[in-house]
């Protein structure tokens, strides 16, 4: 099989052209540009077989990041497995907001609740090496992926297992970030996301339970003047604003994602 034919096989299976190129580039350890310049080259049979299996998985809806084992987030190459949510570009909005609140070279205690691949925690630590970063998850399998990412990137993050605030009793933070599961249990989009861990996507019910628990516990775990920044569903900004105001937060505001949906809401605990 030649490279040209391999790329045509993707089209026949209905796999996106870019994804097909990225899968073949990954198998050959070459760039997409190299592929296009060598479309008459023959593939070694074992490579062709592996590529065929990759294409079949992609055609079945497996995220590209799980097949190639990697996803870029906020400039960092993160390894991902089906134990963790594939980090989304929208979540970079949350990280950028955090970086605005953290002056460079100033120490601060930062917490990432529900860290998954470690995306938020590692991006903050990478951009602000002076801060101390704690990251939690209820999934031990996710924490193992996050810890391996931290090690490979040589970024120091303190990983803690447990449900939301439970493992953090008595600790106070200057800034708390979370992209919790927020999709409603009966949402029509969940079946399309079936390859990712259900517990990373939905807290079941109306989708707000994790956000409620995080907001309810936050005042006891933030220093006065500390900030809580949350990612949420496109239709949850009003509900999250109400939760924050009800818990006594001020300066409550919402920011939009790259698709211009209201996506992150945060507030400050009064001094
Ligand atoms: N922070 C990562 C990101 O933005 O890519 C992952 C976010 S994913 C939407 C939510 C994460 O919260 C998952 O890793 C999931 O295991 C974790 N989680 C779910 N329930 C939790 C709980 N009760 N306590 C702590 N973490 C929880
Ligand atoms: N934003 C993700 C999606 O819609 C869901 C992530 C989450 O529930 N926090 O695919």
Short mmCIF file of C-alpha atoms and ligand atoms in Angstrom, two decimals:
data_model
loop_
_atom_site.label_atom_id
_atom_site.label_comp_id
_atom_site.label_asym_id
_atom_site.label_seq_id
_atom_site.Cartn_x
_atom_site.Cartn_y
_atom_site.Cartn_z
CA UNK A 1 0.00 0.00 0.00
CA UNK A 2 1.24 3.46 -0.92
CA UNK A 3 0.78 6.58 1.23
CA UNK A 4 -1.68 7.94 -1.32
CA UNK A 5 -3.82 4.80 -0.98
CA UNK A 6 -3.60 4.88 2.81
CA UNK A 7 -4.95 8.42 2.86
CA UNK A 8 -7.74 7.44 0.45
CA UNK A 9 -8.71 4.60 2.84
CA UNK A 10 -9.47 7.21 5.49
CA UNK A 11 -11.81 9.02 3.13
CA UNK A 12 -13.64 5.78 2.37
CA UNK A 13 -14.24 5.18 6.09
CA UNK A 14 -15.53 8.72 6.53
CA UNK A 15 -12.59 9.80 8.70
CA UNK A 16 -11.76 13.49 8.60
CA UNK A 17 -8.88 14.24 6.17
CA UNK A 18 -6.74 15.98 8.78
CA UNK A 19 -7.28 13.17 11.30
CA UNK A 20 -6.28 10.58 8.66
CA UNK A 21 -3.08 12.50 7.94
CA UNK A 22 -2.30 12.88 11.66
CA UNK A 23 -2.84 9.16 12.29
CA UNK A 24 -0.52 8.15 9.46
CA UNK A 25 2.06 10.78 10.42
CA UNK A 26 1.98 9.40 13.97
CA UNK A 27 2.52 5.80 12.80
CA UNK A 28 5.41 6.83 10.53
CA UNK A 29 6.84 9.33 13.04
CA UNK A 30 6.87 11.93 10.27
CA UNK A 31 5.24 15.33 9.75
CA UNK A 32 2.12 15.86 7.63
CA UNK A 33 4.23 17.89 5.19
CA UNK A 34 6.55 14.90 4.73
CA UNK A 35 3.56 12.63 4.01
CA UNK A 36 2.20 14.89 1.30
CA UNK A 37 5.60 15.10 -0.36
CA UNK A 38 5.98 11.28 -0.32
CA UNK A 39 2.57 10.09 -1.38
CA UNK A 40 4.10 7.57 -3.81
CA UNK A 41 6.16 5.83 -1.07
CA UNK A 42 5.14 2.32 -0.07
CA UNK A 43 4.17 1.52 3.54
CA UNK A 44 5.79 -1.45 5.29
CA UNK A 45 3.03 -4.07 5.77
CA UNK A 46 3.13 -3.92 9.62
CA UNK A 47 2.78 -0.13 9.51
CA UNK A 48 -0.09 -0.41 7.03
CA UNK A 49 -1.81 -2.92 9.33
CA UNK A 50 -1.41 -0.71 12.42
CA UNK A 51 -2.63 2.31 10.48
CA UNK A 52 -5.68 0.34 9.31
CA UNK A 53 -6.51 -0.52 12.93
CA UNK A 54 -6.06 3.13 13.97
CA UNK A 55 -8.40 4.27 11.18
CA UNK A 56 -11.05 1.75 12.21
CA UNK A 57 -10.93 3.03 15.82
CA UNK A 58 -11.19 6.65 14.68
CA UNK A 59 -14.12 5.74 12.39
CA UNK A 60 -15.79 4.18 15.48
CA UNK A 61 -15.54 7.53 17.28
CA UNK A 62 -12.47 6.96 19.48
CA UNK A 63 -10.91 10.40 20.07
CA UNK A 64 -7.76 11.02 18.03
CA UNK A 65 -5.90 11.89 21.24
CA UNK A 66 -6.45 8.38 22.66
CA UNK A 67 -5.17 6.76 19.46
CA UNK A 68 -2.00 8.84 19.24
CA UNK A 69 -1.74 8.98 23.06
CA UNK A 70 -1.14 12.70 23.19
CA UNK A 71 -2.90 16.07 23.18
CA UNK A 72 -1.52 19.60 23.30
CA UNK A 73 -2.93 21.89 26.00
CA UNK A 74 -1.79 25.47 26.64
CA UNK A 75 1.47 24.75 24.84
CA UNK A 76 2.22 21.53 26.76
CA UNK A 77 2.27 18.06 25.19
CA UNK A 78 0.19 15.90 27.55
CA UNK A 79 -0.09 12.13 27.40
CA UNK A 80 -3.70 10.98 27.58
CA UNK A 81 -5.34 7.58 28.03
CA UNK A 82 -9.02 6.58 28.21
CA UNK A 83 -8.71 7.08 32.02
CA UNK A 84 -8.83 10.86 31.51
CA UNK A 85 -10.93 13.42 29.70
CA UNK A 86 -9.20 14.70 26.56
CA UNK A 87 -8.29 18.31 27.52
CA UNK A 88 -10.39 20.86 25.59
CA UNK A 89 -9.18 24.18 24.11
CA UNK A 90 -12.08 25.92 25.93
CA UNK A 91 -10.40 25.11 29.25
CA UNK A 92 -7.44 27.31 28.25
CA UNK A 93 -9.78 30.27 29.00
CA UNK A 94 -9.81 29.15 32.65
CA UNK A 95 -6.01 28.89 32.72
CA UNK A 96 -5.56 32.33 31.13
CA UNK A 97 -7.92 33.85 33.72
CA UNK A 98 -5.87 32.23 36.51
CA UNK A 99 -2.63 33.60 35.05
CA UNK A 100 -4.11 37.12 35.08
CA UNK A 101 -4.73 36.71 38.81
CA UNK A 102 -1.24 35.32 39.55
CA UNK A 103 1.54 37.91 39.27
CA UNK A 104 4.72 36.32 37.85
CA UNK A 105 7.33 35.28 40.43
CA UNK A 106 4.93 35.70 43.36
CA UNK A 107 4.31 32.64 45.57
CA UNK A 108 0.69 31.54 45.97
CA UNK A 109 -1.23 28.37 46.87
CA UNK A 110 -3.21 27.13 43.86
CA UNK A 111 -5.63 24.17 43.72
CA UNK A 112 -7.01 22.28 40.68
CA UNK A 113 -10.03 20.14 41.65
CA UNK A 114 -10.65 17.16 39.31
CA UNK A 115 -7.34 17.41 37.45
CA UNK A 116 -7.81 14.53 34.95
CA UNK A 117 -4.68 14.52 32.76
CA UNK A 118 -3.26 17.31 34.96
CA UNK A 119 -3.95 19.86 32.20
CA UNK A 120 -4.92 22.89 34.31
CA UNK A 121 -2.49 22.25 37.18
CA UNK A 122 0.47 21.66 34.85
CA UNK A 123 -0.30 24.67 32.63
CA UNK A 124 -0.44 26.96 35.68
CA UNK A 125 2.76 25.54 37.20
CA UNK A 126 4.54 25.84 33.83
CA UNK A 127 3.56 29.50 33.42
CA UNK A 128 4.01 30.46 37.10
CA UNK A 129 6.86 28.36 38.56
CA UNK A 130 6.78 30.30 41.86
CA UNK A 131 3.32 29.03 42.85
CA UNK A 132 2.62 25.86 44.80
CA UNK A 133 0.09 23.71 42.95
CA UNK A 134 -2.09 21.00 44.49
CA UNK A 135 -4.26 18.86 42.18
CA UNK A 136 -6.92 16.32 43.13
CA UNK A 137 -9.03 13.66 41.50
CA UNK A 138 -11.38 10.98 42.75
CA UNK A 139 -10.00 8.67 40.04
CA UNK A 140 -6.70 7.01 40.98
CA UNK A 141 -6.24 6.01 37.33
CA UNK A 142 -6.51 9.67 36.27
CA UNK A 143 -4.05 10.75 38.96
CA UNK A 144 -1.52 8.21 37.65
CA UNK A 145 -1.76 9.79 34.18
CA UNK A 146 -1.44 13.30 35.65
CA UNK A 147 1.56 12.33 37.81
CA UNK A 148 3.30 10.77 34.79
CA UNK A 149 2.71 13.98 32.82
CA UNK A 150 4.17 16.05 35.67
CA UNK A 151 7.24 13.84 35.82
CA UNK A 152 7.83 13.89 32.07
CA UNK A 153 7.44 17.68 31.95
CA UNK A 154 9.54 18.13 35.13
CA UNK A 155 6.79 20.19 36.78
CA UNK A 156 6.22 19.88 40.53
CA UNK A 157 2.56 19.38 41.46
CA UNK A 158 1.25 17.81 44.65
CA UNK A 159 -1.36 15.18 43.63
CA UNK A 160 -4.01 14.18 46.17
CA UNK A 161 -6.71 11.50 45.79
CA UNK A 162 -10.25 12.12 47.02
CA UNK A 163 -13.68 13.59 46.40
CA UNK A 164 -13.76 17.38 45.99
CA UNK A 165 -12.85 19.00 49.37
CA UNK A 166 -12.70 15.80 51.40
CA UNK A 167 -8.89 15.27 51.20
CA UNK A 168 -8.11 18.97 51.79
CA UNK A 169 -9.52 19.60 55.29
CA UNK A 170 -7.85 22.54 57.01
CA UNK A 171 -5.96 23.78 53.92
CA UNK A 172 -6.46 27.25 52.45
CA UNK A 173 -5.73 28.41 48.90
CA UNK A 174 -5.31 31.75 47.15
CA UNK A 175 -6.84 30.44 43.93
CA UNK A 176 -9.01 27.41 43.21
CA UNK A 177 -9.73 26.22 39.67
CA UNK A 178 -11.97 23.46 38.47
CA UNK A 179 -13.36 22.00 35.28
CA UNK A 180 -15.70 19.51 36.95
CA UNK A 181 -18.14 17.12 35.26
CA UNK A 182 -21.10 19.31 34.31
CA UNK A 183 -23.12 17.57 31.59
CA UNK A 184 -26.65 16.51 32.68
CA UNK A 185 -27.12 12.76 33.05
CA UNK A 186 -29.69 12.59 30.24
CA UNK A 187 -27.93 15.02 27.86
CA UNK A 188 -28.21 14.01 24.20
CA UNK A 189 -24.47 14.67 23.65
CA UNK A 190 -23.28 12.00 26.12
CA UNK A 191 -23.54 9.03 23.70
CA UNK A 192 -21.11 10.77 21.30
CA UNK A 193 -18.64 11.12 24.19
CA UNK A 194 -18.90 7.43 25.22
CA UNK A 195 -15.16 6.76 24.86
CA UNK A 196 -14.30 9.21 27.66
CA UNK A 197 -14.86 8.35 31.37
CA UNK A 198 -18.51 9.01 32.21
CA UNK A 199 -17.50 10.24 35.67
CA UNK A 200 -15.37 12.95 34.05
CA UNK A 201 -18.28 14.21 31.95
CA UNK A 202 -21.38 14.05 34.13
CA UNK A 203 -22.22 14.16 37.83
CA UNK A 204 -25.61 12.74 36.66
CA UNK A 205 -28.87 14.56 37.51
CA UNK A 206 -29.14 18.12 36.21
CA UNK A 207 -25.36 18.43 35.74
CA UNK A 208 -24.85 20.98 38.52
CA UNK A 209 -24.09 18.71 41.50
CA UNK A 210 -20.30 18.89 41.27
CA UNK A 211 -20.42 22.68 40.82
CA UNK A 212 -22.75 22.94 43.86
CA UNK A 213 -20.41 20.89 46.05
CA UNK A 214 -17.34 22.84 44.96
CA UNK A 215 -18.97 26.24 45.57
CA UNK A 216 -20.48 25.17 48.91
CA UNK A 217 -17.11 24.08 50.31
CA UNK A 218 -15.00 26.87 48.81
CA UNK A 219 -15.39 29.67 51.41
CA UNK A 220 -13.80 27.46 54.11
CA UNK A 221 -10.83 26.64 51.87
CA UNK A 222 -9.97 30.03 50.39
CA UNK A 223 -7.99 32.79 52.07
CA UNK A 224 -9.87 36.12 52.34
CA UNK A 225 -9.49 37.77 48.93
CA UNK A 226 -9.00 34.36 47.29
CA UNK A 227 -10.59 33.44 43.94
CA UNK A 228 -12.67 30.51 42.70
CA UNK A 229 -12.83 30.00 38.90
CA UNK A 230 -15.12 27.36 37.41
CA UNK A 231 -15.75 25.96 33.96
CA UNK A 232 -19.38 25.04 33.24
CA UNK A 233 -21.87 24.22 30.48
CA UNK A 234 -22.89 26.84 27.91
CA UNK A 235 -26.31 27.17 29.62
CA UNK A 236 -25.13 27.10 33.25
CA UNK A 237 -23.60 30.58 33.72
CA UNK A 238 -26.66 32.02 35.46
CA UNK A 239 -26.92 29.05 37.82
CA UNK A 240 -23.21 29.19 38.70
CA UNK A 241 -23.37 32.97 39.25
CA UNK A 242 -26.29 32.43 41.62
CA UNK A 243 -24.37 29.71 43.49
CA UNK A 244 -21.33 31.99 43.92
CA UNK A 245 -23.39 35.00 45.02
CA UNK A 246 -25.33 32.78 47.44
CA UNK A 247 -22.05 31.59 48.99
CA UNK A 248 -20.94 35.20 49.57
CA UNK A 249 -18.57 35.70 46.60
CA UNK A 250 -18.11 39.15 45.07
CA UNK A 251 -16.83 40.33 41.67
CA UNK A 252 -18.75 37.43 40.12
CA UNK A 253 -18.18 37.43 36.35
CA UNK A 254 -18.49 35.09 33.39
CA UNK A 255 -16.06 34.66 30.50
CA UNK A 256 -16.71 33.19 27.05
CA UNK A 257 -14.95 30.34 25.27
CA UNK A 258 -13.46 30.30 21.77
CA UNK A 259 -16.88 29.38 20.38
CA UNK A 260 -18.26 32.48 22.17
CA UNK A 261 -20.37 30.49 24.65
CA UNK A 262 -20.40 31.59 28.33
CA UNK A 263 -17.99 28.95 29.69
CA UNK A 264 -16.23 30.08 32.90
CA UNK A 265 -17.58 31.90 35.94
CA UNK A 266 -15.57 33.06 38.92
CA UNK A 267 -15.69 35.19 42.01
CA UNK A 268 -13.63 36.55 44.88
CA UNK A 269 -14.10 35.77 48.57
CA UNK A 270 -14.40 39.12 50.40
CA UNK A 271 -11.53 40.09 52.74
N1 LIG B 1 -9.22 19.11 34.67
C1 LIG B 1 -9.18 18.20 33.53
C2 LIG B 1 -9.38 18.99 32.25
O1 LIG B 1 -9.82 20.13 32.31
O2 LIG B 1 -9.07 18.44 31.18
C3 LIG B 1 -10.25 17.11 33.67
C4 LIG B 1 -11.65 17.64 33.79
S1 LIG B 1 -12.93 16.39 33.72
C5 LIG B 1 -14.24 17.37 33.02
C6 LIG B 1 -13.47 16.27 35.43
C7 LIG B 1 -12.54 15.50 36.37
O3 LIG B 1 -13.15 15.49 37.68
C8 LIG B 1 -12.31 14.04 36.01
O4 LIG B 1 -10.93 13.77 35.97
C9 LIG B 1 -13.01 13.26 37.11
O5 LIG B 1 -12.36 12.04 37.46
C10 LIG B 1 -12.95 14.23 38.27
N2 LIG B 1 -13.99 14.01 39.28
C11 LIG B 1 -15.25 13.55 39.09
N3 LIG B 1 -15.90 13.48 40.27
C12 LIG B 1 -15.02 13.91 41.22
C13 LIG B 1 -15.10 14.05 42.64
N4 LIG B 1 -16.21 13.74 43.31
N5 LIG B 1 -14.02 14.54 43.28
C14 LIG B 1 -12.88 14.85 42.60
N6 LIG B 1 -12.75 14.73 41.26
C15 LIG B 1 -13.81 14.25 40.59
N1 LIG B 2 -16.72 20.57 27.71
C1 LIG B 2 -16.79 19.13 27.62
C2 LIG B 2 -17.68 18.71 26.47
O1 LIG B 2 -18.69 19.32 26.24
C3 LIG B 2 -17.31 18.53 28.91
C4 LIG B 2 -16.35 18.66 30.02
C5 LIG B 2 -17.01 18.67 31.34
O2 LIG B 2 -18.08 18.10 31.61
N2 LIG B 2 -16.39 19.38 32.24
O3 LIG B 2 -17.35 17.80 25.76
#
